[in-house]
Amino acid sequence: MAGNTLLFKSNYAVSSKIEPFYKGGKVQISHDEQYIFCTCGPRVNILQINTGKIVHSIEQDDQEDITSFSLSPDDEMLVTASRALLLKQWDWKQEKCTRSWKAIHNVPVASMTFDCTSTLLATGGCDSTIKLWDVVKQYCTHNLKGSSGVVHLVEFHPDISRLQLFSSSVDCGIRIWDLRTSKCICILESHYSAITSLAFSPDGQTLISSGRDKICSVWDLKENAVKRTVPIYEAVEGVVVLPGKSDYSEMGVKGDGLHFVTAGSKGVLRVWDSKLARCVFTQTLPDAPDLNTEDGDLDPRSLMHLLPMPQSNRLVTVTAEHNILVYQMPDLTVQQQFVGYNDDILDVKFLGKDDTHIVVATNSSQLKVFELATSSCQILYGHTDTILSVDVFRKGSMFASCAKDNSLRLWKMDPESGRVHCVAQGSGHSNAVGTVACSRLKKAFLVSGSQDCTIKVWDLPDLLPDVGCEPLSLTARLTEKAHDKDVNSVTISPNDKLLVSGSQDRTAKLWSLADMSLLGVFRGHSRGIWCVQFSPVDQVLATASADGCIKIWSIQDFSCLKTFEGHDASVLKIIFVSRGTQLVSSGSDGLVKWTIKTNECVKTFDAHQDKVWALHGSRKDDLIVTGSADSLITFWKDVTEVELAEEQAKQEEQVLKQQELSNLLHEKKYLKALGIAISLDQPHTALRVIREIRQQENGPQELEKTLLKLRQDQKESVLRYSVVWNTNSRSCLDAQAVLQVLLTHLSPEEILQYQGARTHLEGLIPYTERHMQRIGRLLQSSMFLDYMWQKMRITGGKDSVNLDEDDDSVDEMDTSPQSIFFISKQPGDMTEIQVRERQQEDEEEDPEGSEEKEELLDEDESVSKSKSAHVNGKKKNGVNTVVDGGQVFSEESEDEEDVMEITTKPLPNESTVFDPSKTANIR
């Protein structure tokens, strides 16, 4: 039974994130082909290709956007240029800036590159100049002028002995600079648009240039003339020369001539023969509709960069949607895909038998399926407009999507390879399809809701096409005009018999799926409903609305059972967790978890900077995923059991350490005992150890020896504890003893290096001054008692008086008659009443030390009594006087606080020996 006990979830912790790492700009691959460097605002992110994880992030301190960067060929130096007109040299493995200097350019740097020796760095600026830097000797070697406009491309010739630099600017020409003379020796003119890329042949005698004028030019560098112009019929953004050693017959390469690969606006890779000036191979994209090249807007599949990986015989492309794809040659199969920027995330669902993948719908016509282990992504083509929603069948191998193109599609994932392909599609709505739901018990049907206010039910065939076949066309079995406004959400009950829909018309409706008959209407929200969900166990459902409320409804009488109010803005998504006993909701203000039974908001999470549109839970109910308009996907792990286990283990560990501490104190192993107290972070226990040490015969020496053997971090803790101890009069002496050792044996420089030392020392001053004042008053009081004792003359007989409990000696006193005398208070001397008043004021100032003050007062009174005689009699306020018969009477003093009166009178017929029962009582 204990194993079946339901444990409410109390906390989630972020386990991982998929966050944007590339928003456009330069991309470079390390020469060992292990990392991809790319810009993202003020950062250069370094992506490890094997794992798909961001391993380093180089960020500008001034938060200025990075305009260009370059990695040296030896993979040691990274140089960045920002809008602040500074060049910074980084040790990127340690994420440290080793050097920075002014770029000298008047405007930001647009391009930069290293030579093959990692010694020279060339920077091309927006001021039409090129600067060359010796990064080893740290000085500017060349200042090349003559370009027109922004110098957006600079490349060194691979043969360093030629000392040539190639550059291009907005004049569409390629300038060749001789670095020996710092002059432009030639301008290669063939293009009529901006030149985007340069590629050198292996022998260095041929140059291929690409441009947005839809041509590639092949140049003879011996003659500095164009050999051939190859029409590409698309704007070319990148060109790579194929090495001649490998077999590329699968890519159409048959001869030994120079072949090159181009990437451009059509989104496909093409292989070209430079001699024949024709295309020998064109890449095909599976499940991809034809590109619309007539529109002026750039297609999201257009390729912006093409980079070689010669050691592993791979190619890397970067799309206009900031996706990075790694292809394996010669068959050009996609090996890995990384999504640099997701834009707004509109929906996300777990996918796969064991939730190994997630499918993400973004503000795009492409679906993205992420493998959680490697962060690699599959990009699914099919829809022609923004995808709004996805839903997954219970077994997890199939899912459906809907989009603004008025259609929905059914997708299937191969459980072995993990590849996803479209198996069916349906159209029939007259407006955007905003929501879709899959049947729960088996893969039988789909339900879609649209902005045309209708709901459609789609039956699925028993047999679905295999990979590579054309997707089936679905036909709606039922269509119902459901709401007066957009249908925002539909969901199916766990038994596949009921359907609930939520609309912008502020109502939710319950339907019978058999014939789409209306069973009831849920009214109560003041604004549109964004999400509806059935409880997995109870006959209730939940609705989330733009009015910031979540409502629980009974599906039997359609009444509202509970209302949760806690969000400050629209509630966009809700899911049930903990077997239907808890809700997790997301909205425009973050993520909130509710407990249904008590209407209690258990915890609020804030990990997103924008609306949280997507929310889904795993089948094991231990993981949830959220997606937001800030392009961030966050995975949350249920840590309730972990926290309980850690708390229990911590308590057990503390019990064991407390027992060990007691044993160490008994064995007088103070150093180890103090170390355990500090490790437990228990100031009271540490104080106990300090007191044990001080109570020894050689307490000060033992304390000094123990404290000086502590580590620096332990001394920091003891100093912090001393500040707390010093605030209480009961422990201030222990604190001062510790401070005396530390301040005596440590230099001020050492103490100031401690964390928070300045604050701690400042906190010691006021309480230390207060303790000094209290001790000063105590000394004054004790001096007054000594003065009283020395000036007293006491009448007595032959009997003796025990003046001190520990002293058995008997003093014989003068028995001659004494008259009444007065003792006036001298400056600095105080009566006992004033001492009591002063102590009462101290108690009011320091309530925590009141008990100590009472103890001190008792000690003072005991000292007074030990130094004074006692009489038998009843004492009242005033001055006690002894009269005939040995009786005691009291007379009120006219000014008791100013004068203390002591009366002594010899008794008749009594022995002159001092009798303690017949002496005056001194107050």
Steps between C-alpha positions, in 0.01 A plus 500: 500500500785735573625468146160606365475807721451811289771755557406856415758682293653792683777617272638485147856584401634592158681193368601630156424764240493536125580866452589716201870510423512652149301795366686570179846613402827318456544127562839328522611142568811419701780337306474182707132490391376459858330837554283751316548869584205733438383841613192578707478870582781592743618138524694246300356157578710189456299189412647154539402310188492150653266586788317803365565685828628853550832442678629858507353846462723803445313815602590866465519690828347811343211296356571641154407279206786311340535601136768249399738241642770260386659185640868439436598189296668347807167528691669693779399865452160652447477868405171689509398845378203688641314822440711657773789507246709267714683185401526234771719194507358206695618177650168346404558173686529694827251769389752770591590817315879509475536828314294783354594793280341769289416393149611839356208469256264795525197274467436136596699213351300303244735208426820341626719196438830342608779384275608136504781568752264650765725806505332760279143619547321701232198716586274660243302797620195692397733798443642346178835414660676175581732467798753220555612411851789297629325328791826361637696824515177697551522783248334610177710403197295633205230754430356427155290771339324506168185295543163661450235450766478223755772236474285195571742229387873444567700181431873418506645295218562146636865519383648733761817546294299706251398749774178590325169612644168485311217737591163601369272796565182646361662581164462126408871465422766277656813686601834322530742668743875442503596514865863566419419833337159563667354570155210360302656312207177401327120531506306197373176619344233261384207525742217751493384443856653451842758222519408256775775238509850413374646148466853403393599185314734254678798619296420866565499589130124533456246713682122456491280790603124499555253785505136591529500572125433124453840417355830349610826615343806278460825705512852417387724652764808478278349730244256668746225452248165324489514159335132416505168636620255239627130596511343365819143639458469586867659746739809318626605553863777241533740297290733213594754325280486121514835337583630278221603201709159357594247319285198721436336296229174498696500877463544484122877555500648284224809679377812634664418861438423762759152464653336725753183504712267800523231596751248773438148629504335177382604319816675207331862404439626469143821359356653674196769407251722805453620390155159423357329779699199281572328341797574130549301439819205660681399414853140398567318578824247237615147613590579854390258698283632702214670824585316818414771696324269759349442690823747765597524370857779261584381144536573358848676202339747720312862422581710785637835327565686196371801374697734205432614234747777334292635266769168320547384560140192695606325824412318745726221728382320780682142588400318829512304366798833463689505122475843332473509174302793258479514286183710193445655473157484354243132407538413830672293336772406721793713392793400766755276804516519777757242773544667830576183698559144372542312829495168486690427150629128437466471135606719212617426132574703200618546238229624141488440189704710621793464874433836507324400782264290814499309650208493879489274736310650845455408814314595319181363260240748234611467253785808423706556164669781510759683196629551577867822301537696690232290816440508406132191606310296376205331769296169387356362668189139478391297794621515822305414738785555537872432184704275580797455175692612137531365199689640152558333160515538315826761250375706792378613387154243710310391860534285755319560865414284785377588834349385826354488340154152361599633144513612233741761227455570164658863401564660168590841437657702191421578351844833356380655786304306783663419651160162670464290525184151616407245219447172691462361848449156656515349826385149635517501790742443843355732673743809431708490177703600604851473175697509124446443202732577128463289211625614347828423129500622416151603671177149537366422864429602866525301808604585848374375845599532801275465873489196438273318407827456135395619167638578208269545131581742309273508119491835332442549199272628173643796488262726801457757544221865415549798733483543659159138455395256778439296595809135404510223756472264511798132586482302640790228266634318768699496879490329712763454875537615505860558858614438860408873583492834327448536151644823521704518154656348152469577190704366145512399312816707198613227259379467661153130568552492871583649813352535842661573817308605846619443813300569869482127551567575435874321163512601135509272231359472127559424278200424135438752367247259240367280755322645840609188576702530781755481378861557821692651848511741633764459871561684713754816643347506869418742466209592244235602146596848395389520141621274215617606170660323188631604361836665157455309347794200715600190608312615860489674723251711815529492818294758778476400845389637839405332639813786347705281231658493121494168330565417139587163383363284198564403319179188361667316823588734749320553697820821678597663315790811710560662816372871568518611861488870573506622592155544866420426449131350246262527132588608335175549131583411253777576131564407255777777332701519274807211283377270793454550648846718791387502747214790665326414819317698734278425848383635837410651543847683169550421153624280419803409167661176452692366238740135444417376373837616800703500771231861553599762643269792276592776679311556760230779466244648774289738376231363671189504860385183487288168320460517128576288358218608136527471258794502119505573220747681171448328162530688419821375826650852594610590752231325794336609718210413864436547717195477875483495790259858573613619202287590302811402139567536400866485152652384478862581199716283400794739518796250438780626151585860609452457789742331276756780245471766770525331650805479163669864421419601842625321446829662159544839647422448777753405248769816301432714812502341620824587167659852518363527856628404394852758223489771739382421748776516222755838397359609866490570492128395859458639568153303225332192583707512861392543392137187285520300784656607729216415237236152471651475881487377510860628810683353383831689170482820683412447727801463194718839375379661840560368504857628148563845612387497814718403301808823304488793588727698641210190629324648803317797302370281211391257735325783674317650169393166369374394810305834541323481142368170566319481542124433842354136421418452372856652817642257699286212305656630551854532874434143507372380309806686737731300792367181319604638397839613855571143628487410308817649578840498130591738412218687825440803391704539191280470716189761744632736215578472371144546849357807553715667192350406587142595867522826419677632237263354610166602810312232749393562407136428133571182579691369734229536218247234304685158507342291775660779589744440873477132461577571264790754735657264795468232296679734430792566862591165620652444187713859496619465863613180412686670209677788729601259749649321224694827365638606853593184550703553164669854599596374826646246312711759256629735788588220659701452178700874484569489858616207423732678199644818694578317792667259304719533485881287225646411462867529156651604288796733215549307287253626505150320540174557295193562763239550256222352154459834366386702680777490348851702777664341713770565870515471681829336836449509825693225489766509866594176690455460635149270769391298508185699599195415574135682408179454746220522374142816609329503564128525169327355307801143364480261358759351156460169654392673683215681183409164323481355782289798492267471125462129535431583744220756253361238227506264721301777574247606136465207264572705200396754571772243554776556157649875563518444836661277337766777255568750784533266684735462191716876472512528866605244445774680193622824696517326770701355246736828320542663827603221611738351372824147363532238567765186310591203717449247624253633754244296769333581785270723758664797471737499212746577597866571279800322603824486366855400140523666418174188585299531650158291787380507695178496870445424643159793687359414846383737477208586134461654538155736780600621391847555159648461492882671238714409486870704319759431504876652294780256285693505506881605198706633324198843373431725712297565205276345548160162326471373466146140479616523846657679702239374755262384394157672689221300561188 
